[in-house]
Coordinates of C-alpha atoms in Angstrom, one line a residue:
M1 CA -32.9 190.0 45.4
A2 CA -35.3 192.3 47.3
T3 CA -38.8 191.5 47.1
P4 CA -40.8 193.9 47.9
D5 CA -45.0 193.1 48.8
P6 CA -46.1 197.5 48.2
P7 CA -49.9 196.4 49.5
T8 CA -52.2 196.2 46.0
P9 CA -55.9 196.0 45.4
A10 CA -57.4 192.7 43.4
A11 CA -59.1 195.0 41.2
S12 CA -55.8 196.8 40.5
R13 CA -54.0 194.2 39.3
D14 CA -52.9 193.2 35.8
P15 CA -55.7 190.2 35.0
R16 CA -52.4 187.9 33.8
E17 CA -50.9 188.8 37.3
L18 CA -53.8 187.2 38.3
Q19 CA -54.8 184.4 36.3
A20 CA -50.6 183.6 37.1
V21 CA -50.6 183.3 41.1
S22 CA -54.0 181.1 40.6
A23 CA -52.5 178.9 38.3
R24 CA -49.5 178.9 41.0
L25 CA -52.2 178.4 43.9
L26 CA -53.7 175.3 41.8
S27 CA -50.6 173.8 41.6
L28 CA -49.2 174.1 44.7
L29 CA -52.5 172.8 45.8
E30 CA -52.2 169.7 43.7
G31 CA -48.7 168.8 44.2
D32 CA -50.4 169.4 48.3
R33 CA -53.4 166.4 47.7
H34 CA -50.9 164.1 45.5
W35 CA -48.3 163.6 49.1
I36 CA -52.0 163.1 51.3
A37 CA -53.0 160.5 49.1
R38 CA -49.0 159.0 48.7
E39 CA -49.2 158.9 52.0
L40 CA -52.7 157.1 52.5
H41 CA -51.6 155.2 50.3
D42 CA -47.8 154.1 51.4
Q43 CA -47.8 154.4 54.8
I44 CA -51.9 153.8 56.5
G45 CA -52.8 151.5 53.6
Q46 CA -50.4 148.8 54.0
A47 CA -50.4 149.6 57.7
V48 CA -53.9 148.3 57.6
T49 CA -53.4 145.4 55.1
A50 CA -50.9 144.5 57.7
M51 CA -52.5 143.8 60.2
K52 CA -55.6 142.4 58.1
L53 CA -53.0 139.8 57.3
S54 CA -51.8 139.6 60.7
A55 CA -55.9 139.1 62.3
H56 CA -55.8 136.3 59.7
L57 CA -53.4 134.5 61.1
A58 CA -53.7 134.9 64.6
M59 CA -57.7 133.2 63.4
D60 CA -55.9 131.0 62.0
E61 CA -53.2 129.3 64.7
D62 CA -53.6 126.7 66.7
D63 CA -50.3 127.0 68.7
A64 CA -51.8 130.3 71.7
A65 CA -48.0 131.6 71.9
Q66 CA -47.9 132.0 67.9
R67 CA -51.9 134.5 68.3
R68 CA -50.4 136.7 70.9
D69 CA -47.3 136.7 69.6
D70 CA -49.9 137.4 66.1
L71 CA -52.3 140.7 68.2
H72 CA -49.3 141.9 69.8
E73 CA -48.2 142.0 66.2
I74 CA -51.7 143.7 65.1
V75 CA -50.7 146.0 68.2
R76 CA -47.6 147.5 67.5
I77 CA -48.0 148.3 63.7
A78 CA -51.4 150.3 64.6
D79 CA -49.7 152.2 67.7
D80 CA -46.8 152.9 65.0
T81 CA -50.9 153.5 62.3
I82 CA -51.4 156.1 65.0
E83 CA -48.6 158.0 64.9
R84 CA -48.3 158.5 61.3
L85 CA -52.3 159.3 61.6
R86 CA -51.5 162.3 64.3
D87 CA -47.9 163.8 62.2
L88 CA -50.4 164.1 59.3
S89 CA -53.0 165.3 60.8
A90 CA -50.6 168.1 62.7
R91 CA -48.6 168.9 59.3
L92 CA -51.9 169.6 57.4
R93 CA -52.5 172.3 60.8
P94 CA -50.4 171.7 64.2
P95 CA -52.7 171.2 67.0
Q96 CA -51.3 173.6 68.5
L97 CA -52.0 176.7 66.7
D98 CA -56.0 176.1 68.1
A99 CA -55.0 175.2 71.0
L100 CA -52.0 177.4 72.7
G101 CA -51.3 179.6 69.7
L102 CA -48.6 180.3 67.5
E103 CA -45.9 180.5 69.6
A104 CA -46.2 177.6 69.9
A105 CA -47.1 176.1 66.4
L106 CA -44.3 177.8 65.7
R107 CA -41.9 176.8 68.3
W108 CA -43.6 172.7 67.6
Q109 CA -42.6 173.2 63.6
V110 CA -39.2 174.2 65.3
D111 CA -38.5 171.6 66.7
Q112 CA -39.5 169.8 64.1
L113 CA -36.8 170.4 61.5
A114 CA -34.5 170.7 64.6
Q115 CA -35.6 166.9 64.8
A116 CA -35.5 165.7 60.9
S117 CA -32.4 167.7 59.9
A118 CA -28.7 168.6 60.2
T119 CA -30.0 172.6 60.4
Q120 CA -29.1 175.1 62.9
L121 CA -32.2 177.0 63.9
R122 CA -32.5 179.4 66.5
L123 CA -36.1 180.7 67.6
Q124 CA -36.5 184.3 69.4
I125 CA -40.1 184.6 70.2
A126 CA -41.0 187.8 72.8
P127 CA -44.3 187.5 74.9
L128 CA -46.5 188.6 73.3
A129 CA -49.7 190.4 75.2
R130 CA -52.5 188.6 73.5
R131 CA -53.3 186.6 70.4
A132 CA -54.2 187.9 67.0
D133 CA -57.2 186.6 65.0
G134 CA -56.8 183.4 64.0
D135 CA -56.9 184.3 60.2
I136 CA -53.8 185.7 60.9
E137 CA -51.8 183.0 63.8
L138 CA -53.1 180.6 60.3
A139 CA -51.3 183.0 57.9
C140 CA -48.4 183.4 59.9
F141 CA -47.5 180.4 60.6
R142 CA -48.1 178.8 57.3
I143 CA -45.4 181.9 55.8
A144 CA -43.3 180.5 58.0
Q145 CA -44.0 177.0 57.5
D146 CA -43.3 176.8 54.1
A147 CA -40.3 180.2 54.8
L148 CA -38.5 177.2 56.7
L149 CA -39.2 174.4 54.8
Q150 CA -37.5 175.6 51.7
A151 CA -35.2 177.2 53.5
C152 CA -33.4 173.6 55.5
A153 CA -34.5 172.4 51.6
A154 CA -31.9 174.6 49.6
G155 CA -28.7 173.9 52.1
A156 CA -29.5 176.3 55.1
R157 CA -26.9 175.5 57.5
H158 CA -28.2 177.4 60.1
I159 CA -31.9 179.6 60.7
E160 CA -32.7 182.0 62.4
L161 CA -36.9 183.0 63.3
S162 CA -38.0 185.6 65.3
L163 CA -41.5 186.9 66.4
R164 CA -43.0 190.2 68.1
E165 CA -45.3 192.7 68.6
D166 CA -44.7 195.6 67.2
G167 CA -48.3 198.2 67.8
D168 CA -51.0 196.0 67.4
D169 CA -48.9 194.5 64.3
L170 CA -46.6 190.9 64.8
L171 CA -43.7 190.9 63.4
L172 CA -41.6 188.0 61.8
R173 CA -38.5 187.8 60.6
I174 CA -36.9 184.6 59.6
E175 CA -32.7 184.9 58.1
A176 CA -31.0 181.6 57.0
D177 CA -28.0 181.2 54.9
S178 CA -29.2 179.4 52.5
R179 CA -29.6 180.7 48.7
G180 CA -33.1 181.2 48.1
L181 CA -35.6 179.0 48.5
A182 CA -35.2 175.6 47.0
D183 CA -38.4 176.7 44.9
D184 CA -38.6 180.8 45.5
G185 CA -41.1 180.9 42.2
A186 CA -43.7 179.3 43.6
A187 CA -43.3 178.8 47.6
L188 CA -43.1 182.5 47.5
G189 CA -45.3 183.5 45.1
L190 CA -47.6 181.9 47.8
M191 CA -46.7 183.6 50.8
H192 CA -47.6 186.9 49.0
E193 CA -50.5 186.1 48.5
R194 CA -51.0 184.5 51.7
A195 CA -49.2 187.8 53.3
R196 CA -52.0 190.0 50.9
G197 CA -54.7 188.3 52.3
A198 CA -54.3 188.9 56.3
G199 CA -53.4 192.6 55.0
G200 CA -49.8 192.3 55.8
H201 CA -46.8 193.2 54.2
L202 CA -43.7 190.6 52.7
Q203 CA -40.2 191.2 52.2
F204 CA -37.6 188.5 50.6
D205 CA -34.1 189.3 50.1
D206 CA -31.9 186.6 49.0
D207 CA -28.5 188.6 47.8
A208 CA -27.2 187.6 50.1
G209 CA -28.2 184.2 51.8
M210 CA -32.2 184.5 52.8
R211 CA -34.2 187.4 54.2
L212 CA -37.7 187.9 55.0
C213 CA -39.9 190.1 56.6
L214 CA -43.3 189.4 57.1
R215 CA -45.6 192.3 59.1
L216 CA -49.2 191.5 59.8
P217 CA -52.1 193.3 61.9
R218 CA -53.2 191.1 64.8
Q219 CA -56.8 191.4 63.5
T220 CA -58.6 191.1 60.5
S221 CA -60.5 194.0 58.7
A222 CA -63.4 192.6 60.2
G223 CA -62.3 191.7 63.2
G224 CA -61.6 195.0 64.1
A225 CA -64.1 196.8 62.7

């Protein structure tokens, strides 16, 4: 079913709709917080505890060879923890987005999904003449990220993502052979809100597979003034 997103000023929207959107956003935010807390407790917390135990063993160890083994174990756990923290930080906000721009961040996300799933992903990015405003790049990346993750979770075997310029706008298209999105209620609502907040326009169609088309201005209203 196609779901176009005509621009609607917040003041003229039904208060019940705004309340429902706010509830969805709060639910998604709470879900993100729960995921972060679980990652910190289950992964980082356990790793730090293991390093502490290994350190105590090393301090009490009389055999020099065994002490070296304990210290090597601490270094191994520390290296793994650093990688987990980098992954956690990248999932919250990939450093490529700020340092290299939207194209690099999208390539990173596609590479991450390709490594983690059996989904075949195809990426087509036309060279952009210049970078968009930071808020626009972030909105575009988050919408693309959510759509890709949701399509994979919905069982997509093939996903194609394209990004190009269209006049003063950025045009993002994502097509997948999944049956919509894994959570097309809250996730799709958040995508619409991100697009609206960035002054853009999002269309979604799941009649035959999943098709998403996002148009965003290169500059925010303030940036273009």
